[in-house]
Coordinates of C-alpha atoms in Angstrom, one line a residue:
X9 CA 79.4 110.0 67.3
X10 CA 82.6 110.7 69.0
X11 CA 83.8 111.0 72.6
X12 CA 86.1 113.1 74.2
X13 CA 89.8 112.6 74.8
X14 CA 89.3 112.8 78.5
X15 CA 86.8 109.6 78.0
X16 CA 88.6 108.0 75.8
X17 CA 91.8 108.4 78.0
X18 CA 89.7 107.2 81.4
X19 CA 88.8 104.0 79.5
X20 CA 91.6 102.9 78.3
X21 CA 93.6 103.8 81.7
X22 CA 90.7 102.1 83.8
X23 CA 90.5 99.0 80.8
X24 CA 93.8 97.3 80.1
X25 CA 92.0 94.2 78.8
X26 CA 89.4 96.4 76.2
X27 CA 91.0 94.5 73.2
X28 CA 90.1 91.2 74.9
X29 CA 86.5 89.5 74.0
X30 CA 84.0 89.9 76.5
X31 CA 84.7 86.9 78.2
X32 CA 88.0 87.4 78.4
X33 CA 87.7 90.6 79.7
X34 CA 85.9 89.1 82.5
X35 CA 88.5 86.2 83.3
X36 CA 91.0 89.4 83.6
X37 CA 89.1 91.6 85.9
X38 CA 88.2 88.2 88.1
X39 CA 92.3 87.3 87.9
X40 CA 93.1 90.9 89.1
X41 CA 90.1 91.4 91.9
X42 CA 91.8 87.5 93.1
X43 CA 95.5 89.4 93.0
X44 CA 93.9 92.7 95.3
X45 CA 92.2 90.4 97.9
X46 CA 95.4 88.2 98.4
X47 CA 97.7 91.2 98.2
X48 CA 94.9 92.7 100.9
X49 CA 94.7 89.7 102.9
X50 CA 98.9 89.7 102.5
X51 CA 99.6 92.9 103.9
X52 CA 96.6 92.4 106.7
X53 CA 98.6 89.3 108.1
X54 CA 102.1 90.9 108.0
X55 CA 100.3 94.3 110.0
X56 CA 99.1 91.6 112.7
X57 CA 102.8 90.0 113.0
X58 CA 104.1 93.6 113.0
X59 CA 102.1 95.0 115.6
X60 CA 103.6 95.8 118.6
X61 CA 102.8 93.4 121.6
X62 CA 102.2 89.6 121.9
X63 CA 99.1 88.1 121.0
X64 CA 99.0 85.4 123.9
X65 CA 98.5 88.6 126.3
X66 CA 95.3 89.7 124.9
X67 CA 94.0 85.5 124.5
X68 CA 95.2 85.3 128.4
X69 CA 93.1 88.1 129.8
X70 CA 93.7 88.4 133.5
X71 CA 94.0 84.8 134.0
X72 CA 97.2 83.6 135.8
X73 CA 100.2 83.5 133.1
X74 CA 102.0 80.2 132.8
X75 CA 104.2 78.6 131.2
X76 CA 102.0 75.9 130.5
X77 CA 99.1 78.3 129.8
X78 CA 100.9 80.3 127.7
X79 CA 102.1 76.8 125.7
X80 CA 98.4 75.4 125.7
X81 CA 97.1 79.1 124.0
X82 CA 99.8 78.8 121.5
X83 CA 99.2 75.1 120.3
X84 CA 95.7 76.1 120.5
X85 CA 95.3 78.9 118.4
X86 CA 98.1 77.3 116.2
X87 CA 100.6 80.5 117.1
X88 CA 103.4 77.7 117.1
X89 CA 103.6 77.3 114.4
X90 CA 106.8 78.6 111.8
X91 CA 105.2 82.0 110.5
X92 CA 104.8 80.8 106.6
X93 CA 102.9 78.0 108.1
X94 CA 100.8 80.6 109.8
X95 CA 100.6 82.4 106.7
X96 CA 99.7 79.6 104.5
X97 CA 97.0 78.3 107.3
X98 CA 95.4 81.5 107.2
X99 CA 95.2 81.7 103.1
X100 CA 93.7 78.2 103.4
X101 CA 91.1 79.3 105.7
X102 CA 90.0 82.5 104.1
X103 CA 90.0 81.4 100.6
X104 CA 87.6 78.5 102.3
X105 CA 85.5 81.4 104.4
X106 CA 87.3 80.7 107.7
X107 CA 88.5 83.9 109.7
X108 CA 88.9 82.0 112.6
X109 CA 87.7 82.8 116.3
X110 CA 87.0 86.5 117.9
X111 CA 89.7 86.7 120.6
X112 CA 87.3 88.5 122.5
X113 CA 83.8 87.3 121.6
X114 CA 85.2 83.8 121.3
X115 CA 82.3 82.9 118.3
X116 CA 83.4 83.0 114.5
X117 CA 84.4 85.8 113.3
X118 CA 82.3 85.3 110.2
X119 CA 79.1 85.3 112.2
X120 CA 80.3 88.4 114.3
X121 CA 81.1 89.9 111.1
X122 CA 78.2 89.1 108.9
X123 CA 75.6 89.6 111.6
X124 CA 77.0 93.5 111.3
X125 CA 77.8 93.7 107.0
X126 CA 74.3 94.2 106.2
X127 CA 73.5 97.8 108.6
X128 CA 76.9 99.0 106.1
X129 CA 76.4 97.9 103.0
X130 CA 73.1 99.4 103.3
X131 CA 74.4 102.7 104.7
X132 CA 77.1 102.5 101.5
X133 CA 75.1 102.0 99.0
X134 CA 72.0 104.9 100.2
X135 CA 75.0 107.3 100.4
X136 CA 76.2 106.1 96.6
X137 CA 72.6 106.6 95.6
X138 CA 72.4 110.3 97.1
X139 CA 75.9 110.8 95.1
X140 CA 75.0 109.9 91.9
X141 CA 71.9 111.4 92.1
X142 CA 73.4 114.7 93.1
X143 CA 76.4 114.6 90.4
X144 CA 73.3 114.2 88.1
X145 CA 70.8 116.9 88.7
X146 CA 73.7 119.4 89.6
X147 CA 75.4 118.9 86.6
X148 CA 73.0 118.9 84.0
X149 CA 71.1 121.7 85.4
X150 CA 74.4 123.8 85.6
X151 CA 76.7 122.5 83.0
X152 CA 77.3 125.9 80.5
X153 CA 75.2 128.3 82.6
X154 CA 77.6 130.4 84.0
X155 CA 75.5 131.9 87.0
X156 CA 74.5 128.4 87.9
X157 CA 77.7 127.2 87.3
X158 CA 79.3 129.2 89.4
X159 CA 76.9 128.9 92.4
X160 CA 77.7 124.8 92.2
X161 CA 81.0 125.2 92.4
X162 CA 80.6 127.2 95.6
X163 CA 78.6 124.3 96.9
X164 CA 80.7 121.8 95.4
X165 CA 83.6 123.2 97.0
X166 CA 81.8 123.2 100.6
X167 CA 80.8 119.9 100.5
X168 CA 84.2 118.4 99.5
X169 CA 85.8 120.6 102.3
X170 CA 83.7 119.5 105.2
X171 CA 84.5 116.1 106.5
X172 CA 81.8 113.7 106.6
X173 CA 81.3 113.3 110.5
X174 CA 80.9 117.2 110.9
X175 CA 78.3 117.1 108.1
X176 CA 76.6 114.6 110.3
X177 CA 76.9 116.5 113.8
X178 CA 75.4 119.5 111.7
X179 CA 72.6 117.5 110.3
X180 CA 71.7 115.9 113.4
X181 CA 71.6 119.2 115.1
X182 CA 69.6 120.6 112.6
X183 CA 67.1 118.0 111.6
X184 CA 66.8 115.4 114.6
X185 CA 67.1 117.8 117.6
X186 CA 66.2 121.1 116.6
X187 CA 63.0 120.3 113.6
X188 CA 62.7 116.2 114.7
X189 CA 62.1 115.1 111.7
X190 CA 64.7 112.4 111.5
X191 CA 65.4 109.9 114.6
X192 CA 68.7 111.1 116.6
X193 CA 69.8 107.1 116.3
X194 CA 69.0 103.4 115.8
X195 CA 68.2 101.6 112.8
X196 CA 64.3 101.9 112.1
X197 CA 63.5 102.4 108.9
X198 CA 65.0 104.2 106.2
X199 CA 64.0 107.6 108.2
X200 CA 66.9 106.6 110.1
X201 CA 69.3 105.8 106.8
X202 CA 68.4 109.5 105.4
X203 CA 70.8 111.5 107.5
X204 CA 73.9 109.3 107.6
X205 CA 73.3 108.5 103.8
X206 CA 73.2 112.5 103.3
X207 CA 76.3 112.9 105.6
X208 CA 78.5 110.1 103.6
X209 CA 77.6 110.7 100.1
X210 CA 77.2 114.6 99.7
X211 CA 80.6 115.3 99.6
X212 CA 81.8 112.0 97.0
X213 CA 78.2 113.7 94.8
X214 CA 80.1 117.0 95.0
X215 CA 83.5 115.5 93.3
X216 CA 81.8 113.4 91.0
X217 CA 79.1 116.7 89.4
X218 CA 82.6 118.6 88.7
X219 CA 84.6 115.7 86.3
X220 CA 80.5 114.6 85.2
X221 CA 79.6 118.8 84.8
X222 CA 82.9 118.9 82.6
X223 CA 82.5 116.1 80.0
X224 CA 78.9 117.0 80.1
X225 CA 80.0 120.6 79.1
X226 CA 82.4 119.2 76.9
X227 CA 80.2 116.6 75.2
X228 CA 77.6 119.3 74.2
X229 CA 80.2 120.7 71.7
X230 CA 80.6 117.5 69.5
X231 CA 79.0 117.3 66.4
X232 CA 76.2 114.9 67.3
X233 CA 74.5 117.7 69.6
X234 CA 74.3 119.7 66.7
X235 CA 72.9 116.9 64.8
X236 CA 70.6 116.3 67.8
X237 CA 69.7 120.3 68.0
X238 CA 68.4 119.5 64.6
X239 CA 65.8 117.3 65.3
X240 CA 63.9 119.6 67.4
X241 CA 65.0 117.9 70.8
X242 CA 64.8 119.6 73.8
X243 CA 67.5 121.2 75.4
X244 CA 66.5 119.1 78.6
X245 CA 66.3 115.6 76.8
X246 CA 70.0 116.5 74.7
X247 CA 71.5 116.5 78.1
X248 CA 69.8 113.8 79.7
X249 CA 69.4 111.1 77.1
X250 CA 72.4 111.9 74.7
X251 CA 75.2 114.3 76.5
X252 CA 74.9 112.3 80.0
X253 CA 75.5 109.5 78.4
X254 CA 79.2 110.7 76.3
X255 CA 80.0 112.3 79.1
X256 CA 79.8 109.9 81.7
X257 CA 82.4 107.3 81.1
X258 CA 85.4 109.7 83.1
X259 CA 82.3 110.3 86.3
X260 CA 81.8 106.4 86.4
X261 CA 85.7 105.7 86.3
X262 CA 86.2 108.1 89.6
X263 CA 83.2 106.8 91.0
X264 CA 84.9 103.2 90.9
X265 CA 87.9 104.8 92.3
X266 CA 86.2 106.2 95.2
X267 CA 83.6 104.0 96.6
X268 CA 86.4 102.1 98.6
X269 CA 86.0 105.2 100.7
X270 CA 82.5 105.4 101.4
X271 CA 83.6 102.2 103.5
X272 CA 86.0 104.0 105.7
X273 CA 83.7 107.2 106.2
X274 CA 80.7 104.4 107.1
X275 CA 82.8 103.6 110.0
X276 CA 82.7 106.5 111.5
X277 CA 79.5 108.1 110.3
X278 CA 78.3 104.6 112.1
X279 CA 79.4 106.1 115.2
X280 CA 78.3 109.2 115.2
X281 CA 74.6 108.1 114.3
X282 CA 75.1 105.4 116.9
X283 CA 74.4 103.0 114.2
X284 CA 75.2 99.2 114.2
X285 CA 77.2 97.8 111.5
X286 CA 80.7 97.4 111.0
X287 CA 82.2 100.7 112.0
X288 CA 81.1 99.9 115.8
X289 CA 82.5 96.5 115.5
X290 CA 86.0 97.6 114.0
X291 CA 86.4 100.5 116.6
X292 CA 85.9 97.7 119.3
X293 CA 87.9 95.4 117.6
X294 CA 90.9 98.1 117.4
X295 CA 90.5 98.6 121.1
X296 CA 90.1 95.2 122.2
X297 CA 93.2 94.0 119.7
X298 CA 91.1 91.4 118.3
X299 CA 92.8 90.7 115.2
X300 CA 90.7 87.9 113.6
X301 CA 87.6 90.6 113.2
X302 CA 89.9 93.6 112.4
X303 CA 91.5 90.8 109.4
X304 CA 88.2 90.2 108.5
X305 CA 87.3 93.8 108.1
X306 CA 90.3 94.4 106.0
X307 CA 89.5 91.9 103.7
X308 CA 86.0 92.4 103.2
X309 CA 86.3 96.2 102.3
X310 CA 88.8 95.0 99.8
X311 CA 86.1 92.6 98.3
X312 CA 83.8 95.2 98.0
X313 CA 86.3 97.7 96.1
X314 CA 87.2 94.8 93.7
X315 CA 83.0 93.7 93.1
X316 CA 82.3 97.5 92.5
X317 CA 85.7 98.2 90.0
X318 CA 84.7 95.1 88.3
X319 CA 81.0 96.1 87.9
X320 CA 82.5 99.2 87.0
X321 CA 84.4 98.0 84.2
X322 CA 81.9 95.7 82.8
X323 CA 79.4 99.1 82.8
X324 CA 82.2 101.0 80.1
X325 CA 80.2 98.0 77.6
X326 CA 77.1 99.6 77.9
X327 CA 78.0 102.9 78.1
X328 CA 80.6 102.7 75.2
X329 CA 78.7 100.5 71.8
X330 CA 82.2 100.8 70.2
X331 CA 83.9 98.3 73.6
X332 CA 81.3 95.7 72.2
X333 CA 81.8 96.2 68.7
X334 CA 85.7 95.5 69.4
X335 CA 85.5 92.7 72.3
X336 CA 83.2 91.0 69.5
X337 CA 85.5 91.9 66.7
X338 CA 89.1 91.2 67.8
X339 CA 87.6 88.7 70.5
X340 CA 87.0 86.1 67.5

């Protein structure tokens, strides 16, 4: 059974290493997710030495500014110190789980942080969940049906227009205020994950059904569906157990691409649903200029990106027998 070109092109574009044996596949992806954090946690530190102002001014506050004061604060904080001691201090504490001291808060930033992570990853992954399953059941039920075809691409086309927090006023309007089913706001229960998860993931759904739609379309046509057809298979189990699965190797490599961003819309689907989580505390952060948290922000949305392309990539060996066959083949 053969794929497409379109798959075959998306794996070996997303899978430089698919030559390599399974382990060493692994030791790649791990070396490269290692390169995007400290290029991440690279260009964080050179935005916080390029922003405009001084950071002594925000540690100050309104206290009386000194000489001495201003001295104490440096030597404190270690500000100094040459800047590629700065920057090497900083790599040593990160790599170690050390983001230092809120400005603001004055309390670790890994406790500020962490106490807020779990609200957003859980609001991420609901609103992956309601994307996959959308790209799923839309484009099986409307991949070669040309009236239903047509209808999802209308649909599609909405949803990928509309930006996520005006999807989520409309929601709200409609379901919290006007019918009540859903809470307005909080975080009790997963009656109050449904909107926001609806808000942030409809619209990522919408562009994954149109490339998973295509290879679906396109995977019907290969031989093996006729061989398939042949066995008195349903038209419903073809699509679902055997086209689904040749045509979803280009739908999972843009879904790896894209998750990055259900980060950035979390933030401020956070504060629309007046949610807590990490899009409340990065807003504050911004305002306050409290560069530790906003670092630590930075770096942990890059962390997540390089977990999900990795699981991503390891996911091409079950989708694809013939990865295995040549990890264990040319891996030996």
């Amino acid at each position: 059974m053969t794929l497409d070109i379109t798959a075959r092109k998306a794996v070996e574009t997303a899978d430089p290493g698919r030559r390599a044996g399974i382990g060493g596949r692994i030791v790649l992806r791990v070396l490269a997710g290692l390169g995007v954090l400290w290029g991440a946690a690279t260009l964080a530190f050179l935005g916080v030495r390029l922003a405009p102002g001084d950071i002594v001014d925000v540690l100050i506050g309104e206290q009386p500014r000194t000489p001495e004061i201003e001295a104490a604060i440096r030597a404190e904080w270690g500000l100094d110190s040459p800047a590629v001691v700065q920057y090497g201090r900083y790599l040593w504490n990160i790599a170690h789980g050390d983001f230092g001291r809120s400005y603001v808060l004055q309390r670790p930033v890994s406790e500020v942080v962490g106490s807020q992570a779990g609200p957003t990853l859980a609001l991420t992954g609901a609103a992956l969940l309601v994307a996959l399953v959308f790209a799923v059941v839309v484009a099986t039920t409307t991949a070669r049906r040309r009236r239903a075809r047509s209808i999802a691409n209308t649909v599609e086309l909405a949803l990928v227009s509309t930006p996520s927090f005006w999807l989520g006023i409309v929601l709200l309007s409609v379901f919290s205020f006007q019918l009540k089913i859903f809470p307005v706001a909080a975080n009790k229960g997963l009656s109050a994950l449904v909107l926001p998860a609806l808000a942030l993931g409809l619209s990522l759904g919408a562009v994954i059904s149109q490339v998973l739609r295509d290879g679906l379309e396109r995977a019907l046509d290969e031989p093996f569906a006729v061989t398939v057809r042949s066995w008195s298979v349903s038209e419903n189990e073809l699509r679902l157990r055997h086209g689904l699965r040749h045509a979803s190797l280009p739908a999972v490599t843009l879904t790896g691409w894209l998750v990055g961003g259900l980060l950035g819309g979390a933030v401020i689907i956070e504060e629309v649903f007046g949610r807590p989580g990490l899009g409340r505390v990065t807003v504050e952060a911004v305002l306050a200029q409290d560069l530790p948290v906003v670092l630590a922000v930075a770096i942990l949305s890059a962390l997540v990106y390089v977990v999900i392309s990795t699981l991503v990539d390891l996911l091409y060996l079950v989708l694809d027998p013939r990865l295995r066959r040549d990890s264990r083949g040319e891996g030996t």
